[in-house]
Amino acid sequence: MGNRRRFQTTGICVPRLHYMVDVSNVVEQIARDYVENGEYFTINRARQFGKTTTMEQLCVRLKRDYIVLPISFEAADDCFVSLYAFARGLTNKVEVALEENEVPEEAADIWREPISVELPLDSLNRKITRFCRACKRPVVLMVDEVDKSADNQIFLSFLGLLREKYLAQAAGRDRSFRSVILAGVYDIKNLKLKFRSGEEPKYNSPWNIAADFTVDMSFSREGIAGMLSEYEKDCHTGMDVEGIADLIYSYTKGYPYLVSYVCKCVDEKIAGSEEFPAPGAAWTKNGILAAVRQLVKGPNMLYDDMVKHVEEYPELHGMLGNILFGGQDYPYHEYDRSVSIGKMFGFIVNRNGSVAVANRIFESQLYDYFLAEETRENDLQREGQPEKCQFIHNGRLDMDLVMRKFYEYYTSLYSKEDEKFVEKYGRKIFLMYLRPIINGVGNYYVEDQSRTRLRSDIVVDYGGEQYIIECKSWRGEAYHQRGMEQLGDYLEAYGARKGYLLSFDFSKKKKAGIKEAAWGGKRILEIVV
């Protein structure tokens, strides 16, 4: 079935497994739409998005028709002390890559010729021209981990040389690489984002001749289902392939590392555990949720990278916090700096013209990060936090008690707080209360379509059970009735018999309290604070 990829995380293959995801379509699309057309481009995707794996598979595919030179400047600081050192370093790296290709001896001899000390770039320029003319097939240069050198002036000079040769070749005045492929997180056309505060940004990138790379490298539902089908042929777990694929996609939105982690975790850690002794029990909804809980708990390098960048860019920090807790809507505009940064790192996506967090896993991590940050700074929030053990009985979460105790907690600590403060941060106050209760065993997420200034639907996963909580501001009886209807619809969708409605009422005629009612055959516990 062509080139395939095993369940893997950050390129680490799992020896026990023989089921892999078919990535040949992505590789063929790159070869057809970019390399064959002679494009120079960057495969810029977020960390652990499969860039290196794709480059490896692409290299194998291209060698059928091209001389392919895969190199990397990672851990090559000595190449950037001078233009001469860079030209020699590049020559040496390409010479190693030539050993994996069949090239005419004349071309190999040209490449081995020494670089001029006085005019290293000019010498490299002529070497590339003569080498490409002597080769019988077109030549493709592939540079991985380009972020390691993207903000180095010497590397920028090399990109300028490639730009000059690209334009001259297009005009018929020169001979150069048929295609140049760079791989990294940063789009080299946006080098200004790589420079730290106080440094001069480079708005005019020498890579402005590059084609936009628009290939979708994430996993579709169908791609995940295909992977699971291959696995099922070998292991015969009896899983509902389509249903499990939908569930994995709903949490990961196809982010390759997250998909691979969940599958790898179910196969190696969940199956055979005390709770899921057989593979058939593990490859179920509860087994997937158990893997998601382990993934959310972390730690891993992907989350470390997320926290680093959120703290590094204050505008990104502010935008994400306002989306998650304030229900603020940000138009998705590519030229907005915070949007551009969030997209580049894979944290946000365009959802119906608005900025949205890329997936539920990232959302859970960001919620935990912001809530931990708030808890450290908020002395009031730490007061009266209840003991976790009272809410857990025989491994089950007593959500009724959680909600009733929250009413007491909120009334004692926040009833006299500034009204505008509580209205803005009511949802955050509840999640700060909930988080330590379910931490380590359960997790939660907020349904994206309900996250507005007025309402949100919080889904809590704990012990294989899901609890639906609608959190809203009071806006009159008519709005309250719509909230009940919306919660009833969610309960129906999740197959739950009971839900929870948390209303923040700031009216002068507020009727705070707790009551339980029937709605459309469901039970709803309503808490008004």
Coordinates of C-alpha atoms in Angstrom, one line a residue:
M1 CA 0.0 0.0 0.0
G2 CA 2.9 2.4 -0.6
N3 CA 4.9 4.1 2.1
R4 CA 3.4 3.8 5.5
R5 CA 4.1 5.1 9.0
R6 CA 3.9 3.2 12.2
F7 CA 2.2 4.4 15.4
Q8 CA 5.0 6.6 16.6
T9 CA 5.8 9.7 18.6
T10 CA 8.5 12.1 17.4
G11 CA 9.7 9.6 14.9
I12 CA 10.2 6.7 17.3
C13 CA 8.8 3.5 15.7
V14 CA 7.1 0.9 17.9
P15 CA 8.7 -2.4 17.1
R16 CA 5.8 -4.6 18.2
L17 CA 3.4 -2.9 15.8
H18 CA 3.1 -3.6 12.1
Y19 CA 0.2 -1.3 11.3
M20 CA 1.1 2.0 9.8
V21 CA -0.6 5.1 8.4
D22 CA -0.4 5.5 4.6
V23 CA 1.3 8.8 3.9
S24 CA 2.1 8.1 0.3
N25 CA -0.7 10.5 -0.8
V26 CA 1.1 13.4 1.0
V27 CA 4.4 12.5 -0.5
E28 CA 3.0 12.1 -4.0
Q29 CA 1.3 15.5 -3.7
I30 CA 4.5 17.2 -2.7
A31 CA 6.5 15.4 -5.5
R32 CA 3.9 16.3 -8.1
D33 CA 2.8 19.8 -7.2
Y34 CA 6.0 21.2 -5.9
V35 CA 9.2 19.3 -6.9
E36 CA 8.1 18.5 -10.5
N37 CA 7.2 22.2 -10.9
G38 CA 10.6 23.3 -9.8
E39 CA 9.4 25.0 -6.7
Y40 CA 11.5 26.2 -3.8
F41 CA 9.5 26.0 -0.6
T42 CA 9.4 25.4 3.2
I43 CA 7.6 22.6 4.9
N44 CA 6.8 24.7 8.0
R45 CA 4.7 22.9 10.5
A46 CA 4.5 22.8 14.3
R47 CA 6.8 20.8 16.4
Q48 CA 6.2 17.0 16.3
F49 CA 4.0 17.3 13.2
G50 CA 5.8 14.7 11.2
K51 CA 8.1 17.0 9.2
T52 CA 11.2 14.9 9.5
T53 CA 9.4 11.7 8.8
T54 CA 7.8 13.3 5.8
M55 CA 11.2 14.4 4.6
E56 CA 12.6 10.9 4.9
Q57 CA 9.7 9.4 3.0
L58 CA 9.9 12.1 0.4
C59 CA 13.6 11.5 -0.1
V60 CA 13.0 7.8 -0.8
R61 CA 10.2 8.7 -3.3
L62 CA 12.3 11.4 -5.1
K63 CA 15.3 9.2 -5.6
R64 CA 13.4 7.4 -8.4
D65 CA 13.6 10.5 -10.6
Y66 CA 16.1 12.9 -9.0
I67 CA 19.5 13.2 -7.4
V68 CA 18.5 14.0 -3.8
L69 CA 20.7 15.7 -1.3
P70 CA 19.3 15.6 2.2
I71 CA 21.3 17.6 4.7
S72 CA 20.8 19.3 8.1
F73 CA 22.7 22.0 9.9
E74 CA 21.6 20.8 13.4
A75 CA 24.6 20.7 15.8
A76 CA 26.8 22.4 13.1
D77 CA 27.6 25.7 14.8
D78 CA 31.1 25.6 13.4
C79 CA 29.6 26.1 9.9
F80 CA 28.4 29.6 10.9
V81 CA 31.7 31.3 12.0
S82 CA 32.3 32.7 8.5
L83 CA 31.1 32.5 4.9
Y84 CA 34.0 30.3 4.0
A85 CA 33.3 27.9 6.9
F86 CA 29.7 27.7 5.8
A87 CA 30.6 27.0 2.1
R88 CA 33.0 24.3 3.2
G89 CA 30.5 22.8 5.6
L90 CA 27.8 22.7 3.0
T91 CA 30.2 21.1 0.5
N92 CA 31.1 18.4 3.0
K93 CA 27.5 17.6 3.9
V94 CA 26.4 17.4 0.3
E95 CA 29.5 15.2 -0.4
V96 CA 28.2 12.7 2.2
A97 CA 24.7 12.8 0.7
L98 CA 26.2 12.1 -2.8
E99 CA 27.3 8.6 -1.5
E100 CA 23.6 7.6 -1.5
N101 CA 23.1 8.7 -5.1
E102 CA 24.4 7.5 -8.5
V103 CA 26.1 10.6 -10.0
P104 CA 28.5 10.9 -12.9
E105 CA 32.1 10.9 -11.8
E106 CA 32.6 14.3 -13.5
A107 CA 29.9 15.8 -11.3
A108 CA 31.3 14.2 -8.2
D109 CA 34.8 15.6 -9.0
I110 CA 33.3 19.1 -9.5
W111 CA 31.7 19.0 -6.1
R112 CA 35.0 17.9 -4.5
E113 CA 36.8 21.0 -5.8
P114 CA 38.0 23.4 -3.1
I115 CA 36.1 26.5 -2.1
S116 CA 37.8 29.9 -2.6
V117 CA 38.9 31.5 0.7
E118 CA 38.6 35.0 -0.7
L119 CA 35.2 34.6 -2.5
P120 CA 33.5 31.6 -0.8
L121 CA 29.9 32.4 -1.9
D122 CA 30.9 33.1 -5.5
S123 CA 32.9 29.9 -5.5
L124 CA 29.9 28.0 -4.1
N125 CA 27.7 29.6 -6.8
R126 CA 29.9 28.4 -9.6
K127 CA 30.2 24.9 -8.0
I128 CA 26.4 24.5 -7.9
T129 CA 26.0 25.6 -11.5
R130 CA 28.7 23.3 -12.9
F131 CA 27.6 20.3 -10.7
C132 CA 24.0 20.6 -11.8
R133 CA 25.0 20.8 -15.4
A134 CA 27.2 17.7 -15.1
C135 CA 24.5 15.6 -13.5
K136 CA 22.3 13.5 -15.8
R137 CA 19.2 14.0 -13.6
P138 CA 17.7 17.1 -11.9
V139 CA 19.0 17.8 -8.4
V140 CA 16.9 18.4 -5.3
L141 CA 18.4 19.9 -2.1
M142 CA 16.6 19.1 1.2
V143 CA 17.5 20.9 4.4
D144 CA 16.0 19.7 7.6
E145 CA 15.8 21.5 11.0
V146 CA 16.3 24.8 9.3
D147 CA 15.2 26.7 12.4
K148 CA 18.6 26.0 13.9
S149 CA 20.1 28.4 11.5
A150 CA 17.3 30.5 10.1
D151 CA 18.1 33.7 12.0
N152 CA 21.8 33.5 11.2
Q153 CA 23.0 36.2 8.8
I154 CA 25.4 33.7 7.0
F155 CA 22.5 31.3 6.4
L156 CA 20.4 34.2 5.1
S157 CA 23.2 35.0 2.6
F158 CA 23.0 31.4 1.4
L159 CA 19.2 31.8 0.9
G160 CA 20.0 35.0 -1.0
L161 CA 22.3 33.0 -3.3
L162 CA 19.6 30.4 -3.9
R163 CA 17.1 33.1 -4.7
E164 CA 19.5 34.7 -7.2
K165 CA 20.1 31.3 -8.9
Y166 CA 16.4 30.4 -8.9
L167 CA 15.5 33.6 -10.8
A168 CA 18.4 33.2 -13.2
Q169 CA 17.5 29.6 -13.9
A170 CA 13.9 30.6 -14.5
A171 CA 15.2 33.1 -17.0
G172 CA 17.4 30.5 -18.7
R173 CA 20.7 32.2 -17.7
D174 CA 21.9 29.6 -15.1
R175 CA 21.6 26.0 -14.0
S176 CA 20.8 25.2 -10.3
F177 CA 18.9 22.8 -8.1
R178 CA 15.5 21.8 -9.6
S179 CA 13.9 22.2 -6.2
V180 CA 15.0 23.3 -2.7
I181 CA 13.0 22.1 0.3
L182 CA 13.5 23.5 3.8
A183 CA 11.8 22.0 6.8
G184 CA 11.2 23.7 10.1
V185 CA 8.7 25.3 12.4
Y186 CA 9.2 28.8 11.2
D187 CA 8.2 29.9 7.7
I188 CA 11.5 31.4 6.4
K189 CA 9.4 34.0 4.6
N190 CA 8.4 35.3 8.1
L191 CA 11.9 35.6 9.7
K192 CA 10.8 38.6 11.6
L193 CA 8.9 36.3 14.0
K194 CA 12.2 34.5 14.9
F195 CA 13.9 37.6 16.2
R196 CA 13.7 38.4 19.9
S197 CA 12.5 41.7 21.3
G198 CA 15.0 44.4 20.7
E199 CA 16.6 42.8 17.7
E200 CA 16.1 44.2 14.2
P201 CA 13.4 42.2 12.4
K202 CA 14.1 41.1 8.8
Y203 CA 10.9 41.9 7.0
N204 CA 12.4 41.4 3.5
S205 CA 13.2 37.7 3.5
P206 CA 15.6 36.3 0.9
W207 CA 13.2 33.4 0.6
N208 CA 10.3 35.4 -0.9
I209 CA 10.6 33.3 -4.1
A210 CA 9.3 30.3 -2.2
A211 CA 5.9 28.7 -3.0
D212 CA 3.3 28.6 -0.3
F213 CA 3.2 25.1 1.2
T214 CA -0.5 24.2 1.6
V215 CA -0.4 20.4 1.9
D216 CA -2.5 19.1 4.8
M217 CA -0.2 16.9 6.8
S218 CA -2.7 16.2 9.6
F219 CA -4.5 12.9 9.9
S220 CA -8.1 12.8 8.7
R221 CA -10.8 10.6 10.3
E222 CA -10.4 8.3 7.3
G223 CA -6.7 8.2 7.7
I224 CA -7.0 7.2 11.4
A225 CA -9.6 4.6 10.5
G226 CA -7.3 3.2 7.8
M227 CA -4.5 2.8 10.4
L228 CA -6.9 1.2 12.9
S229 CA -8.2 -1.2 10.2
E230 CA -4.6 -2.4 9.5
Y231 CA -4.1 -2.9 13.2
E232 CA -7.4 -4.8 13.5
K233 CA -6.4 -7.2 10.8
D234 CA -3.4 -8.2 12.9
C235 CA -4.9 -8.1 16.4
H236 CA -8.6 -8.9 16.1
T237 CA -9.7 -6.8 19.1
G238 CA -13.3 -6.4 17.8
M239 CA -13.1 -2.6 18.1
D240 CA -15.6 -0.3 16.3
V241 CA -13.0 1.1 13.9
E242 CA -15.1 4.0 12.6
G243 CA -16.3 4.9 16.1
I244 CA -12.9 4.8 17.7
A245 CA -11.4 6.8 14.8
D246 CA -14.1 9.5 15.3
L247 CA -13.3 9.6 19.0
I248 CA -9.6 9.9 18.5
Y249 CA -10.1 12.6 15.9
S250 CA -12.5 14.6 18.2
Y251 CA -9.7 15.0 20.7
T252 CA -6.7 15.4 18.5
K253 CA -8.1 17.0 15.2
G254 CA -5.5 14.8 13.5
Y255 CA -2.4 16.3 15.0
P256 CA 0.1 13.5 14.1
Y257 CA 1.9 13.3 17.4
L258 CA -1.3 13.2 19.5
V259 CA -2.9 10.6 17.3
S260 CA 0.1 8.4 17.5
Y261 CA 0.5 8.9 21.2
V262 CA -3.1 7.8 21.9
C263 CA -2.9 4.7 19.8
K264 CA 0.5 3.8 21.1
C265 CA -0.7 4.3 24.7
V266 CA -3.8 2.1 24.2
D267 CA -1.7 -0.7 22.7
E268 CA 1.2 -0.7 25.1
K269 CA -0.2 0.7 28.4
I270 CA -4.0 0.6 28.5
A271 CA -4.4 -2.9 27.1
G272 CA -3.3 -5.4 29.7
S273 CA -3.8 -3.0 32.6
E274 CA -6.0 -3.9 35.6
E275 CA -8.8 -1.8 34.3
F276 CA -8.6 -3.1 30.7
P277 CA -7.1 -6.6 30.9
A278 CA -7.9 -7.5 27.3
P279 CA -7.2 -5.6 24.0
G280 CA -10.9 -5.7 23.3
A281 CA -11.7 -3.8 26.4
A282 CA -8.9 -1.3 25.8
W283 CA -10.0 -0.3 22.2
T284 CA -13.2 1.1 23.4
K285 CA -14.4 4.6 24.3
N286 CA -13.3 4.2 28.0
G287 CA -9.9 2.9 26.8
I288 CA -9.4 5.9 24.5
L289 CA -10.4 8.3 27.3
A290 CA -7.9 6.6 29.6
A291 CA -5.2 7.2 27.1
V292 CA -6.3 10.8 26.7
R293 CA -6.0 11.3 30.4
Q294 CA -2.4 10.0 30.4
L295 CA -1.6 12.3 27.4
V296 CA -3.1 15.3 29.1
K297 CA -1.2 14.6 32.4
G298 CA 2.1 14.9 30.5
P299 CA 4.8 16.0 30.8
N300 CA 6.3 15.9 27.3
M301 CA 8.4 18.1 25.1
L302 CA 5.4 19.2 23.1
Y303 CA 3.8 20.8 26.2
D304 CA 7.1 22.2 27.3
D305 CA 7.4 23.9 23.9
M306 CA 3.8 25.2 24.2
V307 CA 4.4 26.8 27.6
K308 CA 7.7 28.3 26.4
H309 CA 6.0 30.0 23.4
V310 CA 2.9 31.2 25.3
E311 CA 5.2 32.9 27.8
E312 CA 7.6 34.2 25.1
Y313 CA 4.8 36.1 23.2
P314 CA 2.6 38.2 25.5
E315 CA 0.1 38.9 22.7
L316 CA -0.4 35.2 22.2
H317 CA -0.8 34.7 25.9
G318 CA -3.5 37.4 26.1
M319 CA -5.4 36.1 23.1
L320 CA -5.6 32.5 24.3
G321 CA -6.6 33.5 27.8
N322 CA -9.4 35.7 26.5
I323 CA -10.7 33.0 24.2
L324 CA -10.7 30.3 26.8
F325 CA -12.1 32.2 29.8
G326 CA -13.7 35.4 28.4
G327 CA -15.4 33.8 25.4
Q328 CA -13.9 36.6 23.2
D329 CA -14.1 36.1 19.5
Y330 CA -11.0 37.0 17.4
P331 CA -11.3 37.2 13.6
Y332 CA -8.8 34.8 12.0
H333 CA -6.5 37.2 10.1
E334 CA -3.2 35.8 8.8
Y335 CA -1.4 39.2 9.2
D336 CA -2.4 39.7 12.8
R337 CA 0.9 39.0 14.7
S338 CA -0.7 36.9 17.5
V339 CA -2.7 34.9 15.0
S340 CA 0.4 34.3 12.8
I341 CA 2.4 33.2 15.8
G342 CA -0.3 30.8 17.2
K343 CA -0.8 29.3 13.7
M344 CA 2.9 28.8 13.2
F345 CA 3.3 26.9 16.4
G346 CA 0.1 24.8 15.8
F347 CA -1.8 26.1 18.8
I348 CA -4.7 27.7 16.9
V349 CA -6.7 27.1 13.7
N350 CA -9.3 29.0 11.6
R351 CA -12.7 27.8 12.5
N352 CA -15.5 29.5 10.5
G353 CA -13.5 32.7 10.3
S354 CA -12.6 32.9 14.0
V355 CA -9.6 31.9 16.0
A356 CA -10.0 28.6 17.9
V357 CA -7.6 26.4 19.9
A358 CA -6.4 23.6 17.6
N359 CA -7.7 20.6 19.5
R360 CA -9.1 19.5 22.8
I361 CA -5.8 18.1 24.1
F362 CA -4.1 21.5 23.6
E363 CA -7.1 23.2 25.1
S364 CA -6.8 21.1 28.2
Q365 CA -3.2 21.9 28.6
L366 CA -3.8 25.6 28.1
Y367 CA -6.6 25.6 30.6
D368 CA -4.3 23.8 33.2
Y369 CA -1.5 26.3 32.4
F370 CA -3.7 29.4 32.9
L371 CA -5.5 28.0 35.9
A372 CA -2.2 27.1 37.6
E373 CA -0.9 30.6 36.8
E374 CA -4.0 32.1 38.3
T375 CA -3.9 29.9 41.4
R376 CA -0.3 31.0 42.2
E377 CA -1.4 34.6 42.0
N378 CA -4.8 34.5 43.6
D379 CA -4.7 34.1 47.4
L380 CA -8.5 34.3 47.6
Q381 CA -8.9 31.3 45.3
R382 CA -6.8 29.1 47.6
E383 CA -9.0 29.8 50.6
G384 CA -11.7 27.2 51.4
Q385 CA -10.6 24.7 48.7
P386 CA -12.4 21.5 49.7
E387 CA -10.7 18.1 50.3
K388 CA -10.8 16.0 47.2
C389 CA -11.5 12.7 48.9
Q390 CA -15.1 13.7 49.9
F391 CA -16.1 13.8 46.2
I392 CA -14.9 10.3 45.2
H393 CA -16.8 7.2 46.1
N394 CA -15.7 3.8 44.8
G395 CA -13.8 5.5 42.0
R396 CA -16.8 7.5 40.9
L397 CA -17.1 11.3 41.0
D398 CA -20.0 12.7 43.0
M399 CA -20.8 15.6 40.7
D400 CA -23.9 16.5 42.6
L401 CA -21.7 17.1 45.7
V402 CA -19.1 19.0 43.6
M403 CA -21.8 21.4 42.5
R404 CA -23.4 21.8 45.9
K405 CA -20.1 22.5 47.6
F406 CA -19.1 24.9 44.8
Y407 CA -22.3 26.9 45.8
E408 CA -21.0 27.1 49.4
Y409 CA -17.5 27.9 48.2
Y410 CA -18.5 30.7 45.9
T411 CA -21.0 32.2 48.3
S412 CA -18.4 32.4 51.1
L413 CA -15.6 33.8 49.0
Y414 CA -16.9 35.7 46.0
S415 CA -20.4 37.0 46.9
K416 CA -19.0 40.4 47.8
E417 CA -16.4 40.6 45.0
D418 CA -16.7 43.2 42.3
E419 CA -19.7 42.2 40.0
K420 CA -17.8 42.9 36.8
F421 CA -14.9 40.9 37.9
V422 CA -17.0 37.8 38.7
E423 CA -19.1 38.1 35.6
K424 CA -15.9 38.1 33.5
Y425 CA -14.1 35.4 35.4
G426 CA -17.0 33.2 36.7
R427 CA -16.1 30.3 34.4
K428 CA -12.5 30.5 35.5
I429 CA -13.5 30.5 39.2
F430 CA -15.5 27.3 38.6
L431 CA -12.7 25.6 36.7
M432 CA -10.2 26.6 39.3
Y433 CA -12.4 24.9 41.9
L434 CA -13.0 21.8 39.8
R435 CA -9.4 21.2 38.6
P436 CA -7.8 19.9 41.8
I437 CA -10.8 17.7 42.4
I438 CA -10.4 15.7 39.2
N439 CA -6.7 16.3 38.7
G440 CA -4.7 13.1 38.0
V441 CA -7.7 11.0 37.2
G442 CA -10.2 13.0 35.1
N443 CA -10.0 15.8 32.6
Y444 CA -12.4 18.3 31.1
Y445 CA -12.8 20.4 28.0
V446 CA -15.1 23.2 26.8
E447 CA -17.2 22.7 23.7
D448 CA -15.9 25.2 21.3
Q449 CA -19.3 26.1 19.7
S450 CA -20.7 27.1 23.1
R451 CA -17.7 29.2 24.3
T452 CA -19.1 32.7 24.3
R453 CA -19.2 35.6 26.8
L454 CA -22.6 34.3 28.0
R455 CA -22.3 30.6 28.1
S456 CA -20.2 27.5 27.7
D457 CA -20.7 23.7 28.0
I458 CA -18.1 22.0 30.1
V459 CA -17.6 18.2 29.6
V460 CA -15.9 16.4 32.5
D461 CA -14.4 12.9 31.9
Y462 CA -13.9 10.9 35.1
G463 CA -13.7 7.2 35.6
G464 CA -15.2 6.4 32.2
E465 CA -18.2 8.6 32.9
Q466 CA -19.0 12.0 31.4
Y467 CA -20.7 14.9 33.1
I468 CA -22.2 17.9 31.2
I469 CA -22.2 21.3 32.9
E470 CA -23.7 24.4 31.3
C471 CA -22.1 27.5 32.7
K472 CA -23.9 30.8 31.8
S473 CA -24.7 34.3 32.9
W474 CA -28.3 35.1 33.8
R475 CA -30.0 37.1 31.1
G476 CA -33.7 36.7 32.0
E477 CA -36.2 33.8 32.0
A478 CA -36.3 33.5 28.2
Y479 CA -32.5 33.1 28.0
H480 CA -32.7 30.7 30.9
Q481 CA -35.2 28.5 29.1
R482 CA -32.9 28.4 26.0
G483 CA -30.1 27.3 28.3
M484 CA -32.2 24.4 29.6
E485 CA -33.0 23.4 26.1
Q486 CA -29.4 23.5 25.0
L487 CA -28.3 21.5 28.0
G488 CA -31.0 18.9 27.2
D489 CA -29.7 18.6 23.7
Y490 CA -26.2 18.0 24.9
L491 CA -27.4 15.4 27.4
E492 CA -29.2 13.6 24.6
A493 CA -26.1 13.7 22.4
Y494 CA -23.9 12.3 25.1
G495 CA -26.4 9.7 26.2
A496 CA -26.5 11.2 29.7
R497 CA -29.5 11.1 32.0
K498 CA -28.5 14.1 34.2
G499 CA -26.9 17.5 33.6
Y500 CA -25.9 20.6 35.6
L501 CA -26.7 24.2 35.0
L502 CA -24.5 26.8 36.7
S503 CA -25.9 30.3 36.4
F504 CA -24.1 33.5 37.5
D505 CA -26.9 35.9 38.3
F506 CA -26.0 39.6 38.8
S507 CA -29.5 41.0 38.8
K508 CA -30.9 42.9 41.7
K509 CA -33.7 40.3 42.1
K510 CA -31.3 37.4 42.1
K511 CA -32.6 34.2 43.6
A512 CA -29.5 32.2 44.6
G513 CA -29.9 28.6 45.5
I514 CA -29.9 25.0 44.3
K515 CA -32.8 23.1 42.8
E516 CA -33.4 20.0 40.7
A517 CA -35.9 19.7 37.9
A518 CA -37.0 17.4 35.1
W519 CA -36.5 18.6 31.5
G520 CA -37.4 16.5 28.5
G521 CA -37.0 13.2 30.4
K522 CA -33.6 14.3 31.9
R523 CA -32.7 15.5 35.4
I524 CA -31.0 18.9 35.7
L525 CA -29.4 20.2 38.9
E526 CA -29.4 24.0 38.7
I527 CA -27.1 26.1 40.8
V528 CA -27.7 29.9 40.8
V529 CA -25.0 32.0 42.5

